[in-house]
Every structure is written in structure tokens, then in C-alpha cells.
């Protein structure tokens, strides 16, 4: 990790309009949850805001915005070349930027899921969704950082991945759950609350999440090294 790179990544994240969208997503989730809870007499009415909106959509969107904000703009405008010209390990750059994206995803995305869960009803189910969001948010941040290092269209590619693979396929096809970041998180959260689904094997969910997280950060660093040598995107 490099403290200077972390500082630059924080400035890139906090100094762009994407940051306000980053905050707006969980705030909208919380607002909708409050609205439904206050208007409905059913104590379970607001839980779909967490299970169908907050966890599978808001959380990965926050991760996409965070990861693309700390790396994507530098690749787009070519300023990444100046950073790569410094005597700093490419993997140290990737780790430093991932830490910022990861922290933003957990503080904004996972905390938003937790607050919405507490409003919806709290209890073990709220804790289960929070644990699930911590696991999935960590993996998403590394995966989308790798995507940002790979292509200039990381936001579009990330949206397609979230909506089609994670949302449609992962939510309705049981076999896809073994290859779905969101379903891995839910499986870990199931250990805290049995009200969450049990879509995959627990050891597989933990190992797969770890492999994708470490692999995503490593790939981002390796891609930066290739970028420095070839001048490619």
C-alpha cells in the first residue's frame, strides 16, 4: 500500500460528481424503506426493499461507481501514465486504489443495506443482510477495479454484469448461484440468519469470494504494468 496513492484516490473519489450519485443511491434506498414501513401495517412489507433493491442492485452499483472513480478517470484522460512513471510497484498502486474503493463500498453501500434492514424490521435478518453485503461488497470492489483497469467502458460492462448475470441469471437459475458474487454473500449471511437463502456451499462461497477479491486486485496491478509497457488502454 502507498499512502500517497491512497490520498490521490480519495481526492478522485470525493472530488467528482459521481460521489453524489454514490451517496444518493443508499439514501434513496433508505428513504423508500422508511416510506413503505410508515405506510404499511404489515411488519414485513419493507423487506423487499433490502432483498430485491438494496442488496442486489444498490450495493453493486456503489461498488461500480467507487471502483471506476478511483481508477477509470486516470485511464480515460491518460494521466495514469504519469503515475506509472513513478518508482512505485504497479500492484501497490492497485492495492491502494482498491482499499479506497473497498472502504467507500462498505461505508456507503453496506451501511446503506444495514440501515435499510434495521428500518425494515431489524433482528438477525438485518445482521445477516449486513454480513452478506460486507462479503459481496468486498468482492465487487475488487472485481470492478479489475474491470476498470481492463476497459474504458467499465461502468457499462459492470451494469450489464449486475443486471443480467447477478440479477436475472443469479436470482432465478440455481446453478448460476455458484458463480454469483451476490449469492456467495447471501450464503455467508445465511449462517447468521436462516431467513436468508442457502444458495451455495459455505466453503465454496468463502473461497470463491477470496479468490475473486485477490485475483481482481492482482489482475488490476498486472494490467497497469502492461499498460505502462505498451501504452494500451
Tab-separated table of C-alpha atoms in Angstrom:
chain	number	residue	atom	x	y	z
A	1	UNK	CA	0.000	0.000	0.000
A	2	UNK	CA	1.161	3.534	-0.784
A	3	UNK	CA	-0.180	6.410	1.331
A	4	UNK	CA	0.230	8.951	-1.473
A	5	UNK	CA	-1.745	6.799	-3.918
A	6	UNK	CA	-4.460	6.351	-1.295
A	7	UNK	CA	-4.676	10.129	-0.872
A	8	UNK	CA	-4.893	10.691	-4.628
A	9	UNK	CA	-7.582	8.024	-4.937
A	10	UNK	CA	-9.597	9.647	-2.155
A	11	UNK	CA	-9.347	13.007	-3.885
A	12	UNK	CA	-10.501	11.445	-7.150
A	13	UNK	CA	-13.452	9.796	-5.402
A	14	UNK	CA	-14.574	12.770	-3.329
A	15	UNK	CA	-13.948	15.426	-5.952
A	16	UNK	CA	-16.236	14.158	-8.699
A	17	UNK	CA	-19.960	14.293	-9.317
A	18	UNK	CA	-20.068	10.506	-9.124
A	19	UNK	CA	-19.592	10.841	-5.381
A	20	UNK	CA	-23.000	12.476	-5.013
A	21	UNK	CA	-24.583	9.687	-7.022
A	22	UNK	CA	-22.687	7.283	-4.790
A	23	UNK	CA	-24.390	8.804	-1.754
A	24	UNK	CA	-27.735	9.206	-3.488
A	25	UNK	CA	-28.246	5.505	-4.127
A	26	UNK	CA	-28.264	4.313	-0.476
A	27	UNK	CA	-30.142	7.435	0.619
A	28	UNK	CA	-32.860	6.641	-1.915
A	29	UNK	CA	-32.956	3.053	-0.632
A	30	UNK	CA	-33.316	4.218	2.962
A	31	UNK	CA	-35.977	6.768	2.010
A	32	UNK	CA	-38.064	4.186	0.165
A	33	UNK	CA	-37.754	1.756	3.059
A	34	UNK	CA	-38.922	4.419	5.518
A	35	UNK	CA	-41.825	5.311	3.242
A	36	UNK	CA	-43.030	1.730	2.853
A	37	UNK	CA	-42.608	0.977	6.549
A	38	UNK	CA	-44.611	4.049	7.533
A	39	UNK	CA	-47.440	3.454	5.051
A	40	UNK	CA	-47.911	-0.282	5.519
A	41	UNK	CA	-49.348	-2.083	8.525
A	42	UNK	CA	-47.502	-5.243	7.519
A	43	UNK	CA	-44.267	-5.512	9.511
A	44	UNK	CA	-42.641	-7.471	6.656
A	45	UNK	CA	-43.638	-5.100	3.865
A	46	UNK	CA	-40.333	-3.246	3.645
A	47	UNK	CA	-38.009	-6.270	3.451
A	48	UNK	CA	-38.244	-6.476	-0.381
A	49	UNK	CA	-36.501	-3.100	-0.460
A	50	UNK	CA	-33.472	-4.855	1.010
A	51	UNK	CA	-33.639	-8.218	-0.750
A	52	UNK	CA	-34.713	-7.011	-4.210
A	53	UNK	CA	-33.312	-3.478	-4.376
A	54	UNK	CA	-30.676	-2.689	-1.765
A	55	UNK	CA	-28.532	-5.798	-1.776
A	56	UNK	CA	-28.684	-6.960	-5.421
A	57	UNK	CA	-28.739	-3.511	-7.068
A	58	UNK	CA	-27.673	-0.587	-4.875
A	59	UNK	CA	-24.661	-2.374	-3.357
A	60	UNK	CA	-23.019	-3.434	-6.662
A	61	UNK	CA	-23.823	-0.054	-8.259
A	62	UNK	CA	-21.999	1.666	-5.399
A	63	UNK	CA	-19.054	-0.683	-5.946
A	64	UNK	CA	-19.029	0.091	-9.685
A	65	UNK	CA	-19.030	3.847	-9.071
A	66	UNK	CA	-16.371	3.642	-6.366
A	67	UNK	CA	-14.012	1.404	-8.344
A	68	UNK	CA	-14.402	3.332	-11.586
A	69	UNK	CA	-13.894	6.659	-9.774
A	70	UNK	CA	-10.543	5.739	-8.240
A	71	UNK	CA	-9.028	4.373	-11.466
A	72	UNK	CA	-11.209	4.891	-14.527
A	73	UNK	CA	-10.765	8.676	-14.994
A	74	UNK	CA	-6.974	8.360	-14.939
A	75	UNK	CA	-7.119	5.739	-17.671
A	76	UNK	CA	-9.583	7.819	-19.679
A	77	UNK	CA	-7.579	11.059	-19.686
A	78	UNK	CA	-4.142	9.391	-19.924
A	79	UNK	CA	-2.859	10.780	-16.612
A	80	UNK	CA	-2.282	7.215	-15.432
A	81	UNK	CA	0.949	7.338	-17.485
A	82	UNK	CA	2.421	9.955	-15.127
A	83	UNK	CA	1.538	7.830	-12.109
A	84	UNK	CA	3.033	4.718	-13.673
A	85	UNK	CA	6.245	6.585	-14.442
A	86	UNK	CA	6.979	6.813	-10.716
A	87	UNK	CA	9.087	4.126	-8.995
A	88	UNK	CA	6.067	2.535	-7.340
A	89	UNK	CA	5.022	-1.089	-7.682
A	90	UNK	CA	2.046	-1.468	-10.013
A	91	UNK	CA	0.460	-3.897	-7.585
A	92	UNK	CA	0.955	-1.386	-4.754
A	93	UNK	CA	-0.993	1.125	-6.854
A	94	UNK	CA	-3.752	-1.425	-7.427
A	95	UNK	CA	-3.945	-2.367	-3.733
A	96	UNK	CA	-4.015	1.289	-2.668
A	97	UNK	CA	-6.812	2.140	-5.074
A	98	UNK	CA	-8.754	-0.986	-4.156
A	99	UNK	CA	-8.594	-0.084	-0.452
A	100	UNK	CA	-10.254	3.263	-1.191
A	101	UNK	CA	-12.920	1.678	-3.413
A	102	UNK	CA	-13.474	-1.081	-0.851
A	103	UNK	CA	-13.849	1.370	2.042
A	104	UNK	CA	-16.295	3.505	0.049
A	105	UNK	CA	-18.334	0.435	-0.912
A	106	UNK	CA	-18.598	-0.760	2.679
A	107	UNK	CA	-19.186	2.645	4.277
A	108	UNK	CA	-21.765	3.770	1.721
A	109	UNK	CA	-23.186	0.578	0.228
A	110	UNK	CA	-23.063	-1.941	3.078
A	111	UNK	CA	-24.021	0.651	5.668
A	112	UNK	CA	-26.985	1.625	3.499
A	113	UNK	CA	-28.117	-2.004	3.387
A	114	UNK	CA	-27.739	-2.268	7.164
A	115	UNK	CA	-29.744	0.897	7.871
A	116	UNK	CA	-32.488	-0.167	5.468
A	117	UNK	CA	-32.571	-3.617	7.117
A	118	UNK	CA	-32.894	-2.107	10.582
A	119	UNK	CA	-35.767	0.077	9.391
A	120	UNK	CA	-37.437	-2.879	7.680
A	121	UNK	CA	-37.505	-4.921	10.859
A	122	UNK	CA	-34.030	-5.461	12.286
A	123	UNK	CA	-33.131	-8.608	14.179
A	124	UNK	CA	-30.990	-11.453	12.911
A	125	UNK	CA	-32.207	-10.868	9.386
A	126	UNK	CA	-30.745	-7.355	9.370
A	127	UNK	CA	-27.426	-8.697	10.635
A	128	UNK	CA	-27.497	-11.439	8.002
A	129	UNK	CA	-28.002	-8.952	5.170
A	130	UNK	CA	-25.239	-6.753	6.554
A	131	UNK	CA	-22.764	-9.649	6.687
A	132	UNK	CA	-23.793	-10.639	3.173
A	133	UNK	CA	-23.222	-7.082	1.957
A	134	UNK	CA	-19.763	-6.973	3.564
A	135	UNK	CA	-18.708	-10.147	1.765
A	136	UNK	CA	-20.247	-9.211	-1.569
A	137	UNK	CA	-19.116	-5.578	-1.358
A	138	UNK	CA	-15.516	-6.634	-0.784
A	139	UNK	CA	-15.595	-8.939	-3.796
A	140	UNK	CA	-17.463	-6.500	-6.036
A	141	UNK	CA	-14.953	-3.714	-5.349
A	142	UNK	CA	-12.015	-5.892	-6.458
A	143	UNK	CA	-13.871	-7.263	-9.479
A	144	UNK	CA	-14.893	-3.826	-10.746
A	145	UNK	CA	-11.421	-2.400	-10.103
A	146	UNK	CA	-10.059	-5.099	-12.405
A	147	UNK	CA	-12.736	-4.212	-14.934
A	148	UNK	CA	-11.765	-0.530	-14.732
A	149	UNK	CA	-8.144	-1.428	-15.424
A	150	UNK	CA	-9.171	-3.616	-18.347
A	151	UNK	CA	-11.572	-1.350	-20.265
A	152	UNK	CA	-12.634	2.272	-20.513
A	153	UNK	CA	-16.230	1.100	-20.571
A	154	UNK	CA	-16.095	-0.418	-17.100
A	155	UNK	CA	-19.319	1.228	-15.904
A	156	UNK	CA	-21.327	-0.102	-18.848
A	157	UNK	CA	-19.757	-3.554	-18.573
A	158	UNK	CA	-20.357	-3.560	-14.831
A	159	UNK	CA	-24.006	-2.612	-15.275
A	160	UNK	CA	-24.508	-5.430	-17.785
A	161	UNK	CA	-22.860	-7.868	-15.374
A	162	UNK	CA	-25.003	-6.751	-12.429
A	163	UNK	CA	-28.328	-6.586	-14.251
A	164	UNK	CA	-28.053	-9.700	-16.403
A	165	UNK	CA	-25.723	-12.108	-14.630
A	166	UNK	CA	-26.158	-11.166	-10.977
A	167	UNK	CA	-29.770	-10.020	-11.245
A	168	UNK	CA	-31.594	-12.161	-13.779
A	169	UNK	CA	-29.447	-15.292	-14.043
A	170	UNK	CA	-28.145	-15.382	-10.462
A	171	UNK	CA	-31.564	-14.738	-8.972
A	172	UNK	CA	-33.547	-17.282	-10.961
A	173	UNK	CA	-31.141	-20.045	-12.042
A	174	UNK	CA	-29.917	-22.139	-9.140
A	175	UNK	CA	-26.789	-23.333	-10.953
A	176	UNK	CA	-25.591	-19.764	-11.519
A	177	UNK	CA	-25.569	-19.175	-7.753
A	178	UNK	CA	-22.245	-20.989	-7.596
A	179	UNK	CA	-20.754	-18.306	-9.859
A	180	UNK	CA	-22.592	-15.269	-8.483
A	181	UNK	CA	-20.883	-12.802	-6.150
A	182	UNK	CA	-24.201	-11.761	-4.635
A	183	UNK	CA	-25.219	-15.352	-3.939
A	184	UNK	CA	-21.881	-16.032	-2.239
A	185	UNK	CA	-22.569	-13.163	0.130
A	186	UNK	CA	-26.088	-14.410	0.815
A	187	UNK	CA	-24.717	-17.852	1.657
A	188	UNK	CA	-22.388	-16.362	4.256
A	189	UNK	CA	-25.218	-14.223	5.626
A	190	UNK	CA	-27.332	-17.371	5.937
A	191	UNK	CA	-25.002	-18.505	8.710
A	192	UNK	CA	-26.240	-15.548	10.765
A	193	UNK	CA	-29.901	-15.636	9.754
A	194	UNK	CA	-31.710	-18.667	8.381
A	195	UNK	CA	-34.217	-16.266	6.811
A	196	UNK	CA	-31.683	-15.663	4.047
A	197	UNK	CA	-31.452	-18.221	1.263
A	198	UNK	CA	-28.942	-21.055	1.197
A	199	UNK	CA	-27.882	-20.914	-2.480
A	200	UNK	CA	-24.409	-22.474	-2.361
A	201	UNK	CA	-21.928	-24.384	-0.265
A	202	UNK	CA	-20.393	-22.242	2.516
A	203	UNK	CA	-16.718	-23.208	1.946
A	204	UNK	CA	-17.181	-22.579	-1.766
A	205	UNK	CA	-18.746	-19.158	-1.101
A	206	UNK	CA	-15.859	-18.125	1.159
A	207	UNK	CA	-13.094	-19.483	-1.065
A	208	UNK	CA	-14.627	-18.119	-4.269
A	209	UNK	CA	-15.050	-14.671	-2.725
A	210	UNK	CA	-11.439	-14.684	-1.564
A	211	UNK	CA	-10.116	-15.884	-4.929
A	212	UNK	CA	-12.052	-13.264	-6.907
A	213	UNK	CA	-11.017	-10.497	-4.491
A	214	UNK	CA	-7.320	-11.344	-4.529
A	215	UNK	CA	-7.376	-12.201	-8.224
A	216	UNK	CA	-9.168	-8.980	-9.136
A	217	UNK	CA	-6.660	-6.772	-7.323
A	218	UNK	CA	-3.739	-8.754	-8.740
A	219	UNK	CA	-5.145	-8.519	-12.263
A	220	UNK	CA	-5.577	-4.751	-11.908
A	221	UNK	CA	-1.927	-4.417	-10.912
A	222	UNK	CA	-0.787	-6.676	-13.728
A	223	UNK	CA	-2.906	-4.734	-16.198
A	224	UNK	CA	-1.329	-1.476	-15.033
A	225	UNK	CA	2.103	-2.985	-15.619
A	226	UNK	CA	1.091	-3.969	-19.154
A	227	UNK	CA	-0.342	-0.503	-19.701
A	228	UNK	CA	2.967	1.073	-18.753
A	229	UNK	CA	4.864	-1.119	-21.175
A	230	UNK	CA	2.573	-0.950	-24.191
A	231	UNK	CA	0.610	2.264	-23.793
A	232	UNK	CA	-2.548	0.267	-24.265
A	233	UNK	CA	-5.876	1.167	-22.705
